[in-house]
Each structure stands twice: as structure tokens, then as C-alpha cells.
mmCIF file of C-alpha atoms and ligand atoms in Angstrom:
data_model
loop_
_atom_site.group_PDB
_atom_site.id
_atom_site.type_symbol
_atom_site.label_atom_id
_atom_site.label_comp_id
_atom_site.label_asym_id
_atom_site.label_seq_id
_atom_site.Cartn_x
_atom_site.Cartn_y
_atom_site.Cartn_z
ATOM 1 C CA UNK A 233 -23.821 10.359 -16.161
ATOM 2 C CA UNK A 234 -23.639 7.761 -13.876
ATOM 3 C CA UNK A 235 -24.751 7.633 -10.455
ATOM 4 C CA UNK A 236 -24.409 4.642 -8.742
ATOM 5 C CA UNK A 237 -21.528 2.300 -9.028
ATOM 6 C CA UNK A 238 -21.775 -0.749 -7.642
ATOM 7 C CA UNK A 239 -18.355 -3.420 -7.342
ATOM 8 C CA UNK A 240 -17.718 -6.617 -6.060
ATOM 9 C CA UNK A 241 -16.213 -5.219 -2.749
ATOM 10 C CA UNK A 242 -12.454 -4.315 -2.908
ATOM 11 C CA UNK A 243 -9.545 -5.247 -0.772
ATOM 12 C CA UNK A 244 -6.303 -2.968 0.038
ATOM 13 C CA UNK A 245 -3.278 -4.698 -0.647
ATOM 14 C CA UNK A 246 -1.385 -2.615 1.237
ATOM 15 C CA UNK A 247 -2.490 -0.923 4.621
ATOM 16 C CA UNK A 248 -0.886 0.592 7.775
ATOM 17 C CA UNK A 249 -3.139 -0.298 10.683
ATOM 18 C CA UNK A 250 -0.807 0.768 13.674
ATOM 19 C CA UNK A 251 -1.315 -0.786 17.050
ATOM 20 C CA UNK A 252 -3.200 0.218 20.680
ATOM 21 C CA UNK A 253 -5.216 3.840 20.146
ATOM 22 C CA UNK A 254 -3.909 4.257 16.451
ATOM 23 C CA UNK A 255 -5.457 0.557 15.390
ATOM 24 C CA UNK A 256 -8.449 1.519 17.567
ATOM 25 C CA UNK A 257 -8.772 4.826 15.732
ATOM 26 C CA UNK A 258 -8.481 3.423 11.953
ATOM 27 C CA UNK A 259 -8.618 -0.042 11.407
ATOM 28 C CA UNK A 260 -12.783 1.101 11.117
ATOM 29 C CA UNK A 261 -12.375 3.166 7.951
ATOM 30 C CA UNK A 262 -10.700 0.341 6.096
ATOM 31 C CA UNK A 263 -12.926 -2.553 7.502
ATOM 32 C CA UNK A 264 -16.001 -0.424 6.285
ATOM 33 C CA UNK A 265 -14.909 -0.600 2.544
ATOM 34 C CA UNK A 266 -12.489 -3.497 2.403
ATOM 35 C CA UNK A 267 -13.435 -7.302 2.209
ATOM 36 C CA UNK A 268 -9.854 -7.405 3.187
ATOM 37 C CA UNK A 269 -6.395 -5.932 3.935
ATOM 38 C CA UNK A 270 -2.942 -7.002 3.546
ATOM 39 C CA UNK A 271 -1.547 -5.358 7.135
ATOM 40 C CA UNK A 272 1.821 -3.946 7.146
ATOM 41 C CA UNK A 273 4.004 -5.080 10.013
ATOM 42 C CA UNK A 274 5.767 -1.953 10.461
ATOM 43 C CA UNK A 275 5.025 -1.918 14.157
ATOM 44 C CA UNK A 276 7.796 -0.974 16.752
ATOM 45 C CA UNK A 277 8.914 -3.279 17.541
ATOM 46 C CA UNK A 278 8.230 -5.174 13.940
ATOM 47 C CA UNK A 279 6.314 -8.091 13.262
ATOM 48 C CA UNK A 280 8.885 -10.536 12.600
ATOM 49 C CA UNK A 281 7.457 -13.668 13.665
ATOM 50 C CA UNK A 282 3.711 -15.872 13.298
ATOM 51 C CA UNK A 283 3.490 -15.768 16.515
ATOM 52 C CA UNK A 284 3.831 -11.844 16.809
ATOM 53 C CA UNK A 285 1.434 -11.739 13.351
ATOM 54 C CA UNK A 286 -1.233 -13.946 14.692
ATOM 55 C CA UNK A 287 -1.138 -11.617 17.276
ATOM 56 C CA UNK A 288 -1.264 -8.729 16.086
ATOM 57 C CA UNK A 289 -4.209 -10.128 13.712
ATOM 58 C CA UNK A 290 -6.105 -10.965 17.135
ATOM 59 C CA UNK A 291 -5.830 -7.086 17.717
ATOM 60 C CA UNK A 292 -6.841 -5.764 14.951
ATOM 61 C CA UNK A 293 -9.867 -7.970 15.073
ATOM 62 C CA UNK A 294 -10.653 -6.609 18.991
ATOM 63 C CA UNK A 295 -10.619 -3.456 17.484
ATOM 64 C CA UNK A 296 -13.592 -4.150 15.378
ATOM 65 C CA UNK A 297 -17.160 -4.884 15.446
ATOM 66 C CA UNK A 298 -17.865 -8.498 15.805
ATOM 67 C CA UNK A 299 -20.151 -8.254 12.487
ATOM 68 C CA UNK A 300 -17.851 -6.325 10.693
ATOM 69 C CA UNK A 301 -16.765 -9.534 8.732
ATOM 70 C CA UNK A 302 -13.026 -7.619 7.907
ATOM 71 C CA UNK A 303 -10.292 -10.367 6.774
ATOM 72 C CA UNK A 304 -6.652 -9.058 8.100
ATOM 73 C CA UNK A 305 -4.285 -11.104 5.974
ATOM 74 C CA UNK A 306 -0.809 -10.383 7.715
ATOM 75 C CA UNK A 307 2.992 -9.991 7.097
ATOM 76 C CA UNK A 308 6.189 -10.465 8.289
ATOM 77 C CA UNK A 309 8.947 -7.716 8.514
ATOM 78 C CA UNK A 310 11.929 -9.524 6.782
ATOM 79 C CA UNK A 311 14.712 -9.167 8.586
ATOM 80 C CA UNK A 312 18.433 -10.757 7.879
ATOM 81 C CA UNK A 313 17.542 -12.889 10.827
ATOM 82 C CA UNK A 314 14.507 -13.775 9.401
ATOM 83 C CA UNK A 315 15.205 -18.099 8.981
ATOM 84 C CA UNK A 316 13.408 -20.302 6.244
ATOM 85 C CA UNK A 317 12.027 -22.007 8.696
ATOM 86 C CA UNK A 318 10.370 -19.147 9.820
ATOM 87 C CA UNK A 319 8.637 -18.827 6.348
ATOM 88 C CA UNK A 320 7.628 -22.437 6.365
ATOM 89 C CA UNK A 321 5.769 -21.529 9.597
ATOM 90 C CA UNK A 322 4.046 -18.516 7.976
ATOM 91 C CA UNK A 323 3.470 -20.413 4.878
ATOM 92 C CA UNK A 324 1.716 -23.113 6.924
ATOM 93 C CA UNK A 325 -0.274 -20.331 9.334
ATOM 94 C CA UNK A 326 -2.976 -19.963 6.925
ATOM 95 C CA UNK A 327 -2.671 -16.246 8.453
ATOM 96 C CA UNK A 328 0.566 -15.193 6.957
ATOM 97 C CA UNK A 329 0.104 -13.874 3.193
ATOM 98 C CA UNK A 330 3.155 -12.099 2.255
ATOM 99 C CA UNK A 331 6.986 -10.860 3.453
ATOM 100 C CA UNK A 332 7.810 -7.191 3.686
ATOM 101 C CA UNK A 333 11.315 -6.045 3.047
ATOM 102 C CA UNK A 334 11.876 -2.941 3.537
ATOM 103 C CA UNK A 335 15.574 -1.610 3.064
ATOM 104 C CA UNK A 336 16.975 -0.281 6.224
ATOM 105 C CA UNK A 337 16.442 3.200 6.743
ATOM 106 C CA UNK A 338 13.958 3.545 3.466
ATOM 107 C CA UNK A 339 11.262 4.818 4.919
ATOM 108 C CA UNK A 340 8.617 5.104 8.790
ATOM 109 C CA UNK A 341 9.987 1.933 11.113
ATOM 110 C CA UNK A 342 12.469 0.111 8.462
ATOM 111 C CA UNK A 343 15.314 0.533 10.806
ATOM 112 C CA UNK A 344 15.448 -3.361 11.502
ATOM 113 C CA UNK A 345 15.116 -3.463 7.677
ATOM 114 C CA UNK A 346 17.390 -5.223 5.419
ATOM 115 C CA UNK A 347 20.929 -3.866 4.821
ATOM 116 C CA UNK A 348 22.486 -5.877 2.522
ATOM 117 C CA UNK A 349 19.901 -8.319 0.496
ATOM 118 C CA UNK A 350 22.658 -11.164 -0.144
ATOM 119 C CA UNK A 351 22.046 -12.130 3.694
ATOM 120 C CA UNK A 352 18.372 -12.949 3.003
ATOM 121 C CA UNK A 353 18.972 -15.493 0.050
ATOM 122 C CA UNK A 354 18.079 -18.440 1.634
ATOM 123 C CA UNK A 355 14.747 -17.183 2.706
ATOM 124 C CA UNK A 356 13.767 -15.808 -0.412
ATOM 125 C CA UNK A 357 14.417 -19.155 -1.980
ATOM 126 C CA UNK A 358 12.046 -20.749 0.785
ATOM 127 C CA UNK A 359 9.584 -18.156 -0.328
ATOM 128 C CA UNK A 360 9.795 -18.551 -3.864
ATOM 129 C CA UNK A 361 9.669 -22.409 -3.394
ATOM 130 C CA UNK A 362 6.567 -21.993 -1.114
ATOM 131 C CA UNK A 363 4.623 -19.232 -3.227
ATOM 132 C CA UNK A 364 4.872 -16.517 -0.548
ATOM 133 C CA UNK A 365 4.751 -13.080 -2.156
ATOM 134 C CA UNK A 366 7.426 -10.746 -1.104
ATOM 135 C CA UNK A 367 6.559 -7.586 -0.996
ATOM 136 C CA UNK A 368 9.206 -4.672 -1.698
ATOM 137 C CA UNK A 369 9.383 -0.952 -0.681
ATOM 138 C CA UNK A 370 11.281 -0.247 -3.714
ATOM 139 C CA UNK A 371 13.693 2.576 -3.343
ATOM 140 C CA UNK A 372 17.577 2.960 -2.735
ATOM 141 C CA UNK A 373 18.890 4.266 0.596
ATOM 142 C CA UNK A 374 22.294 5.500 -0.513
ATOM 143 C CA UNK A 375 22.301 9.345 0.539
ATOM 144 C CA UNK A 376 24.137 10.416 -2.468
ATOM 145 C CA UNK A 377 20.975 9.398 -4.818
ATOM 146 C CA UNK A 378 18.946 12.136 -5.381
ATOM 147 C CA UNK A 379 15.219 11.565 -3.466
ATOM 148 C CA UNK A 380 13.459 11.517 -6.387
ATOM 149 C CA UNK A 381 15.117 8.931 -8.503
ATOM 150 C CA UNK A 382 15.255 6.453 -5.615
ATOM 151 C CA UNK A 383 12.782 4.086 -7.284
ATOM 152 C CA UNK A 384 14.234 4.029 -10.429
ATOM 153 C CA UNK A 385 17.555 3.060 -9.321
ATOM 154 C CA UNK A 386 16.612 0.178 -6.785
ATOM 155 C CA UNK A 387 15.373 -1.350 -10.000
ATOM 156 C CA UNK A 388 18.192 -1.092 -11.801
ATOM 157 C CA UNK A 389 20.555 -1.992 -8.731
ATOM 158 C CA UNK A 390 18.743 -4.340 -6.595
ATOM 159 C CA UNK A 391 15.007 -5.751 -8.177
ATOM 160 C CA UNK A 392 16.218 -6.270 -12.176
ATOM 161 C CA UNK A 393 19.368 -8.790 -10.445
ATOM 162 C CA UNK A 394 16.514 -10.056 -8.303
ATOM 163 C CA UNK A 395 14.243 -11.680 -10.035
ATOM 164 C CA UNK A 396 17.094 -12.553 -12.472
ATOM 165 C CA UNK A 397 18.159 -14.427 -9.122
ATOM 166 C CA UNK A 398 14.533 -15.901 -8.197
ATOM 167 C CA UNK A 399 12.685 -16.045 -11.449
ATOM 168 C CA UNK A 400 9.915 -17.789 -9.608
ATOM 169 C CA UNK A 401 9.395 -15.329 -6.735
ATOM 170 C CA UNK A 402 6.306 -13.891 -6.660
ATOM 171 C CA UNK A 403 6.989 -10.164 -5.794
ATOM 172 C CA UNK A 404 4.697 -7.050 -5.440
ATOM 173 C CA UNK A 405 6.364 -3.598 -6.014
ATOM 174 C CA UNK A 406 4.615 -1.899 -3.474
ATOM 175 C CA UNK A 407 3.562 1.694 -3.811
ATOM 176 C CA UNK A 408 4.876 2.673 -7.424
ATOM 177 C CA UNK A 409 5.643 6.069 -8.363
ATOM 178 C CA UNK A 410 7.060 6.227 -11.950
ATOM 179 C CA UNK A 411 7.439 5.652 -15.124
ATOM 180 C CA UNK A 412 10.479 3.157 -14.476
ATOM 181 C CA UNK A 413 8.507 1.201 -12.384
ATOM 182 C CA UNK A 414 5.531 0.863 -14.597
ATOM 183 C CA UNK A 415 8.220 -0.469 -17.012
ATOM 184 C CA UNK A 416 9.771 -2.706 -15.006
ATOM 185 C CA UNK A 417 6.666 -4.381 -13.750
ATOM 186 C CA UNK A 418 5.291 -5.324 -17.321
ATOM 187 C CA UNK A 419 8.282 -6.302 -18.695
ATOM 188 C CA UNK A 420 9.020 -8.379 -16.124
ATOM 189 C CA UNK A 421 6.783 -12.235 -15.702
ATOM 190 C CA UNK A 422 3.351 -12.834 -14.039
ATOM 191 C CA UNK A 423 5.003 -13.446 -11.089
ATOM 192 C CA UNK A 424 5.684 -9.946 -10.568
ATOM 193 C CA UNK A 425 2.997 -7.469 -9.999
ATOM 194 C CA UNK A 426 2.589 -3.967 -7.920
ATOM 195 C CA UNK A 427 0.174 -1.783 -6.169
ATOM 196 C CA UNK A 428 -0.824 1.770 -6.876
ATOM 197 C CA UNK A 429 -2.445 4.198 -4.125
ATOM 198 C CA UNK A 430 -4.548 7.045 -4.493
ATOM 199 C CA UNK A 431 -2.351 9.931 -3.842
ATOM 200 C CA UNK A 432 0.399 8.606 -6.426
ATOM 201 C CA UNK A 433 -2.760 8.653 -9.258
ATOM 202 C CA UNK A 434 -4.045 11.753 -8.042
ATOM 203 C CA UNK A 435 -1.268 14.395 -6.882
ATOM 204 C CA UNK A 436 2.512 15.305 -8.380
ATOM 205 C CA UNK A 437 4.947 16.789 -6.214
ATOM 206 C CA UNK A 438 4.050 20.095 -6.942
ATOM 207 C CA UNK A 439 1.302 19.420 -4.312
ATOM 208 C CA UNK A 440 4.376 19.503 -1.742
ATOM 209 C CA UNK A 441 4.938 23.147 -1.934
ATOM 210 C CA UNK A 442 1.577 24.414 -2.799
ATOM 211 C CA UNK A 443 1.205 28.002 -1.364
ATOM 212 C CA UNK A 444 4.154 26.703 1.284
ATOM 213 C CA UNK A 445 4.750 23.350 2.508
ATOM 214 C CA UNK A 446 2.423 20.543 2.937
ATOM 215 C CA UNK A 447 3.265 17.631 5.501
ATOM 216 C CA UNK A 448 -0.162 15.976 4.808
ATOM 217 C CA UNK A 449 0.899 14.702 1.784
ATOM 218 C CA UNK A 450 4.495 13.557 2.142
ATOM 219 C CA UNK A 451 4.769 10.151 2.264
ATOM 220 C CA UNK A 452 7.722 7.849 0.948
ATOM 221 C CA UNK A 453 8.279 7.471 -1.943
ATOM 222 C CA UNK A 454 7.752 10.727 -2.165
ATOM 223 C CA UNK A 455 5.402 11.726 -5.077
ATOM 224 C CA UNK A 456 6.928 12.161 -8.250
ATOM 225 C CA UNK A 457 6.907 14.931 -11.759
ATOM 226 C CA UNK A 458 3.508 14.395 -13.647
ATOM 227 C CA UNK A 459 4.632 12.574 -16.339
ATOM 228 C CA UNK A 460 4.931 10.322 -13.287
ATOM 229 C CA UNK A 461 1.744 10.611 -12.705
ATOM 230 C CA UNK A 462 0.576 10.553 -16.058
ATOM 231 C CA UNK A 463 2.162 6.820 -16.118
ATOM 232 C CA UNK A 464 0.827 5.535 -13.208
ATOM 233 C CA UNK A 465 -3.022 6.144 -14.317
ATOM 234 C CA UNK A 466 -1.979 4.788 -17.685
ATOM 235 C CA UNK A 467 -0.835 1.388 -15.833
ATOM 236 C CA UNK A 468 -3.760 1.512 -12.960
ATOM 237 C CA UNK A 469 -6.895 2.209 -15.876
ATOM 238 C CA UNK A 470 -5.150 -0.293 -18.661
ATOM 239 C CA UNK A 471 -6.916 -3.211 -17.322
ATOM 240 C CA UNK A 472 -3.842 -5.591 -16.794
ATOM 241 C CA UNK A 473 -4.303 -7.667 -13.866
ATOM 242 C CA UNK A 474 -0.325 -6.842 -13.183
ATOM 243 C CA UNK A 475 -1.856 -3.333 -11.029
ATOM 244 C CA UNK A 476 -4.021 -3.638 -8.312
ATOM 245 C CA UNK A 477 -5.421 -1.341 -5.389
ATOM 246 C CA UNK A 478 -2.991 -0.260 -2.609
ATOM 247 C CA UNK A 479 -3.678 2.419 -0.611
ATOM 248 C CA UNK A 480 -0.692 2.722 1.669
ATOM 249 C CA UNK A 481 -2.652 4.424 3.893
ATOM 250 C CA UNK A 482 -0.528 5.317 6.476
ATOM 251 C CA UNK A 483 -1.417 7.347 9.703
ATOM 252 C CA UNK A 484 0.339 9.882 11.752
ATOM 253 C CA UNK A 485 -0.701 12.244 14.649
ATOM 254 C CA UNK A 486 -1.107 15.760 13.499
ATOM 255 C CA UNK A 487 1.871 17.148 15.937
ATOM 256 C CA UNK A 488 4.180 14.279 14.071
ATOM 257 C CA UNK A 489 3.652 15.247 10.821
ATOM 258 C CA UNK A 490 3.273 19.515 10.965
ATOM 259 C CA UNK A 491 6.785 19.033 12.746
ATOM 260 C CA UNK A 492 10.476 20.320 12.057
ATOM 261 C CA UNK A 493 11.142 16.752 10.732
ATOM 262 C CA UNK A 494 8.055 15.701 9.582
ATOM 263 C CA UNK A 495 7.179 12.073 9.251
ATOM 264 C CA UNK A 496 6.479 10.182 6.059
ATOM 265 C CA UNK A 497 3.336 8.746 5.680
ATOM 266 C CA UNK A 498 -0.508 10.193 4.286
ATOM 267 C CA UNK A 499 -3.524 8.524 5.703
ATOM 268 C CA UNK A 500 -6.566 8.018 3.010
ATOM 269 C CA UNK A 501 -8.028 5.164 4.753
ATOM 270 C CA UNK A 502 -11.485 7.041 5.412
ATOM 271 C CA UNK A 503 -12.328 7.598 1.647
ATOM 272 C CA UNK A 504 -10.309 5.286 -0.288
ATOM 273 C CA UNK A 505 -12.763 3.599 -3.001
ATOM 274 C CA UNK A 506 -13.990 7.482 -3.224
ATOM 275 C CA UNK A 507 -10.847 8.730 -4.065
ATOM 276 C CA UNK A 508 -9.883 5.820 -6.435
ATOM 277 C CA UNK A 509 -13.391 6.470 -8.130
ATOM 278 C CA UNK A 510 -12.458 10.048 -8.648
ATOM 279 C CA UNK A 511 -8.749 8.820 -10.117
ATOM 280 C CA UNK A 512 -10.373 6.570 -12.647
ATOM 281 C CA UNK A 513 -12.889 8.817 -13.808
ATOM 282 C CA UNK A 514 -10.732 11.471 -14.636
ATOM 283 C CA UNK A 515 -9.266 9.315 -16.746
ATOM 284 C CA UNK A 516 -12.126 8.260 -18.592
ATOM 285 C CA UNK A 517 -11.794 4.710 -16.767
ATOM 286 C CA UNK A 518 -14.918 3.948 -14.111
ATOM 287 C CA UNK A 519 -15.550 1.221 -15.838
ATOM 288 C CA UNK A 520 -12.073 -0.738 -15.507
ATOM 289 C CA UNK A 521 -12.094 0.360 -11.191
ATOM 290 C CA UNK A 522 -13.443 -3.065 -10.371
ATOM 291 C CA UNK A 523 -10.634 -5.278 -11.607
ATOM 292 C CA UNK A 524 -7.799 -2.490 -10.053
ATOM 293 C CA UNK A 525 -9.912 -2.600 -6.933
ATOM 294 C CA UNK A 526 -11.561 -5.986 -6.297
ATOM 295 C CA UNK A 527 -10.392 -8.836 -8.839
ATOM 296 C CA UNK A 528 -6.819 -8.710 -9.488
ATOM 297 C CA UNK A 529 -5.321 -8.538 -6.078
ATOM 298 C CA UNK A 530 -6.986 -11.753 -4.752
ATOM 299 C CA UNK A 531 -5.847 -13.479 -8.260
ATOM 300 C CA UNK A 532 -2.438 -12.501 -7.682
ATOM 301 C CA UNK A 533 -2.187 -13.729 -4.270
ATOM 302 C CA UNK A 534 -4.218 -17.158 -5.196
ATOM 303 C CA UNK A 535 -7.503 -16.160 -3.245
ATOM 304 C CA UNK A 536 -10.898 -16.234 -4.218
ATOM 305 C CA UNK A 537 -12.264 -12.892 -5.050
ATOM 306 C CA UNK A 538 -15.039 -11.422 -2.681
ATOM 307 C CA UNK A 539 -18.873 -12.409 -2.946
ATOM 308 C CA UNK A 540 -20.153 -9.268 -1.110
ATOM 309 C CA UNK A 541 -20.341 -5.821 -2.983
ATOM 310 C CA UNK A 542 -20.380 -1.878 -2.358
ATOM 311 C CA UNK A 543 -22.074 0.448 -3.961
ATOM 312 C CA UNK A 544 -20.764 4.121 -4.331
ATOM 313 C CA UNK A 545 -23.274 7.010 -4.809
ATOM 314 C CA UNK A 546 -22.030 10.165 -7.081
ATOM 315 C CA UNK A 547 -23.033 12.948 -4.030
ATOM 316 C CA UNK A 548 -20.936 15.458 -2.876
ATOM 317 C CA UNK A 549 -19.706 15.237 0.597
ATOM 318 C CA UNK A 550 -16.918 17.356 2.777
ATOM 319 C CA UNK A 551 -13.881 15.775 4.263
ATOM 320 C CA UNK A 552 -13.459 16.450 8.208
ATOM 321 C CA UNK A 553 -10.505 17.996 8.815
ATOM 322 C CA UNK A 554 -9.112 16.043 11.372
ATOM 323 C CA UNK A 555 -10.190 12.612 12.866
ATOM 324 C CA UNK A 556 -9.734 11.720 16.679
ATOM 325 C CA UNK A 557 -6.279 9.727 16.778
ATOM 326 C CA UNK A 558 -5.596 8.367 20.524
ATOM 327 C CA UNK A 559 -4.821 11.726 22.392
ATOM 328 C CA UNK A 560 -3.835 13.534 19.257
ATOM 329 C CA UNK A 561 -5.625 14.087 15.690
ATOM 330 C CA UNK A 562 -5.298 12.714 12.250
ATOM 331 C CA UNK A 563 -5.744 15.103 9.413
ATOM 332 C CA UNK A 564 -6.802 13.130 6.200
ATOM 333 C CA UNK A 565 -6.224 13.359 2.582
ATOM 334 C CA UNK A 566 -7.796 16.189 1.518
ATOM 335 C CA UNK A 567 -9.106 17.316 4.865
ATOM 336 C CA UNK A 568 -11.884 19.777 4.477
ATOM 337 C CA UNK A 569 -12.109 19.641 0.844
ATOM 338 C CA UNK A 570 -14.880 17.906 -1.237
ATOM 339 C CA UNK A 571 -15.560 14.783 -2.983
ATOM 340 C CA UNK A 572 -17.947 13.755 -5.291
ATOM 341 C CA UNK A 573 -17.921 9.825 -4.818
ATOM 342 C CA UNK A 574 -20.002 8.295 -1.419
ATOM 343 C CA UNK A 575 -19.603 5.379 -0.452
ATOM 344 C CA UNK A 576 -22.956 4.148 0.956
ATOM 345 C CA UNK A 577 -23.823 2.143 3.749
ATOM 346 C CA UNK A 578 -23.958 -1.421 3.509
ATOM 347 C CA UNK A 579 -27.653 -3.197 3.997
HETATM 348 C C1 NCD B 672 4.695 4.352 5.799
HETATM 349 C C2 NCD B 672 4.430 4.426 7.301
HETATM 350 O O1 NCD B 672 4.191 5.523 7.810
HETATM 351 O O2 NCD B 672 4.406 3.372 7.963
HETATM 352 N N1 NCD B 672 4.961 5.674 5.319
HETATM 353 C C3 NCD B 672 4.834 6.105 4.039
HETATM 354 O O3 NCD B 672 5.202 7.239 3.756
HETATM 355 N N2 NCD B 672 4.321 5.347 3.100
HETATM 356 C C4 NCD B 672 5.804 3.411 5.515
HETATM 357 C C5 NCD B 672 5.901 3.022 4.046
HETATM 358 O O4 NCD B 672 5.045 2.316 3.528
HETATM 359 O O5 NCD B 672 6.844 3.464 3.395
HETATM 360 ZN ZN1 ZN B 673 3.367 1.437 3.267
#
């Protein structure tokens, strides 16, 4: 059985660093496995400008170790104010690597989201002229669609008429939980691509209600049945470059997510590579974890792949159950449980 696995190091396409005590609190756990992230600009209020991204990026940098040697590649919140000029700016920022649109009201801090898509046109066309990924939270807002099938019918309503509209967009489905969207992706060109995390490969929703409910792992979307599941590991193990690593890692204070309303949102930030390991060896896979984690993000986004490595140790270790979070705590993916992946230190 193997022991030691050793991979170029990986990036995280998709990341929630917060700002102030959260960034201060986090940003460590994914600059200690991560060559680099892409940063979500989810902030309150948003990132919706370079100048608001570059500083952010300044930020999360302050919040690190000078040696730590961490890339932030950073977004913009797309907005129906958002201009094309504004994209030629980020496009020329050398700091800017991709557009988020959330739909308004899809999920944490989308509320300055987009509404209605048809206002955005002209800066998606600046973006697909200028090779700017945009990257989509893929689900449906409209109340009377059941939760669950939210994914599957923003494909059908909004993405399939999208790329139909911009065939040359590049465009990362972020965060994909089913079948539909495993679908969509490969049949779709090489300009379209998506992310998977590690909760989506390794829980169904049945870990929602296990023994009662469980706010720890609610996040949005909201994980799905098994053959879900089932799909997603297919698409993450297969070896096409179209899925890469994504950990939507996504952190909330303890008292905001054991809460009457609950926020969306799990954090996995402190053992992500350990918990992909464990994903892709279930599934027979360990040795097809280094292209998911570490070669086919930075091809899709036209950057050179790391030259640095990790190694990960097969050891058993325990989860805390909470981390300190600015005054409040942060209970991780499986808190106080045990994994069998380490990731060791780096020489
Ligand atoms: C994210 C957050 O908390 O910022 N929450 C989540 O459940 N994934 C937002 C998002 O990516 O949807
Ligand atoms: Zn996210």
C-alpha cells in the first residue's frame, strides 16, 4: 500500500478567504498546501473593482508569512454595473484572473449579484474577447424550483443559451453537484470546464440529517442524492483535464452556522489535499489526484503549472474540533473525526 504521495503542489481554484480576523484566521491553511488560490470576492461590500481586488490581494498577503510564497490570483464580483472597461482593466492588472457571477440571492453575499443576465452582455463579450474566465455559481433562484434541482435547471435555462451566446467564453462551473452538470460540462467545448470540492465527492445529502441536523455541512449548492455523488467522482478520477480541484472552502463562525437560519457555507481549508486523497482513493484513483489537483487548473486558466511539490504521508491524525475564528470559532469538516492522509511539512 502506498505511503507517501508526493505531487507537484496543487492550487484551489476556488477559495473563500474572508477579510480582517476571518482572512487572518484562514488564509494560513490554504497557503500551507496551495501554490495558489483563485480568491472569491464575496466580501461585503463585494469586490467589484481592480482597485478593490488589488487590494484586497495586498491583505491577504499581510496576513501571511513573508516566506510563505502563496500566489492570490483574484476576482471580480460581476455586477450589472460591472462596464467592459472595467474588464479591460482587470485583464491588463496581471492580478485579476477570473469574473464571478453569482445570481442574486443564490447563495452567502450574492445580493449585489446579477438579476437578469441580458444586462451583462456587453461585458461578457469583453471577457470572451479578452480570455477572462467567468466563473458561474450555477443554480436558479426562482423560489418555486425545488432546492435540489437548482443546478440542473440553470443549465437548461440560463448556461446551455449561454455559451450558445458566447461560444468563445471561457467559463468554469464552479462547485458541481450532479449528474446534469457533469453532462453539461463534457458535452460542451474546451472552453468550458468546472471545479469539484471535497465535500460534493465525499458526502450525499443524507449527511444533512444524520442522527438530527447538521449545519457543518450545508453549504450551497446544497449536496445532492448519491447517484450525484457517484457522478461527480466518476468526472473528478476520469482524468479529463475538463475537472479540476475546488475546494469552496468557505468559513463561518460557529454561532452563524448552529443558528435558527443557518448560513451556507463548509470550511475544509485545513485538510484539503487530505481529504481529496481520501476521495480518490476510495475510488481506486490516487494515481489520477495530481492532474485534478495540480495540472489542469493552471492549463485551463493559461498558467504555468507549479515547480514546487508536497508530499502527503498515509498516518492517521484527528481533526480539532473547532479552530480560533476572530472572537468566535470555526468548526471544520469533519471536526473531531479522523483521517488517514497527512500532509507533511514542507523542507
Ligand atoms: C459560500 C460562502 O459562504 O461565501 N457558501 C457556500 O455555501 N458555498 C458562497 C458560495 O460559494 O456559494
Ligand atoms: Zn464558493
Amino acid at each position: 500500500m502506498t505511503s507517501f504521495l508526493t505531487l507537484t503542489r496543487p492550487d484551489d481554484w476556488h477559495v473563500h478567504l474572508r477579510d480582517g480576523e476571518g482572512l487572518a484566521a484562514v488564509a494560513g491553511d490554504t497557503a500551507r498546501q496551495f501554490g495558489r488560490a483563485i480568491v472569491m470576492p464575496n466580501l461585503k461590500p463585494p469586490v467589484v473593482s481592480v482597485a478593490q481586488a488589488v487590494a484586497y490581494r495586498e491583505r491577504i498577503l499581510s496576513a501571511l508569512p513573508g516566506d510563505s510564497g502563496f500566489v492570490p490570483l483574484m476576482t471580480l464580483y460581476l455586477t450589472e454595473a460591472t462596464l467592459p472597461a472595467e474588464i479591460e482593466r482587470a485583464r491588463r492588472s496581471g492580478c485579476v484572473y477570473g469574473v464571478k457571477y453569482y445570481p442574486a440571492g443564490a447563495t452567502t453575499h450574492s445580493e449585489a449579484g446579477v438579476r437578469d443576465l441580458s444586462r451583462c452582455h456587453e461585458t461578457l463579450r469583453a471577457l470572451e474577447d479578452l480570455g477572462l474566465p467567468l466563473l458561474v455559481h450555477g443554480e436558479v433562484t426562482d423560489p418555486s424550483v425545488d432546492v435540489f434541482d437548482r443546478e440542473r435547471v440553470f443549465i437548461e435555462r440560463h448556461l446551455i443559451p449561454l455559451v450558445q451566446r458566447f461560444p468563445r467564453l471561457k467559463l468554469v462551473l464552479e462547485h458541481i453537484t450532479t449528474a446534469s452538470a457533469v453532462k453539461f460540462v463534457l458535452a460542451a467545448g474546451n472552453t468550458v470546464a468546472a471545479t469539484v470540492t471535497p465535500h460534493h465527492l465525499l458526502y450525499n445529502r443524507n449527511a444533512l440529517f444524520q442522527g438530527g441536523i447538521r449545519p457543518h455541512v450545508y453549504c450551497l449548492p446544497v449536496l445532492k442524492r448519491e447517484e450525484h455523488r457517484q457522478a461527480l467522482v466518476r468526472a473528478a478520477t476520469s482524468g479529463n483535464p475538463k475537472f479540476f480541484l475546488g475546494t469552496d472552502s468557505a468559513p463561518h463562525a460557529r454561532s452563524t452556522k448552529e443558528n435558527a437560519c443557518g448560513c451556507a457555507g463548509i470550511y475544509s481549508a485545513h485538510a484539503a489535499i487530505e481529504l481529496y486523497a481520501e476521495a480518490f482513493e476510495a475510488a481506486g484513483a490516487l494515481d489520477r489526484l495530481e492532474g485534478f489537483a495540480s495540472h489542469f487548473g493552471p492549463d485551463f486558466y493559461g498558467l504555468p503549472r507549479n515547480t514546487t511539490s508536497i508530499t502527503l504521508k498515509r498516518e492517521s491524525w484527528q481533526v480539532p474540533e473547532t479552530f480560533p475564528f476572530g472572537g468566535d470559532r470555526l468548526v471544520p469538516l469533519r471536526a473531531g473525526e479522523t483521517l488517514c492522509w497527512r500532509l507533511q511539512e514542507s523542507a
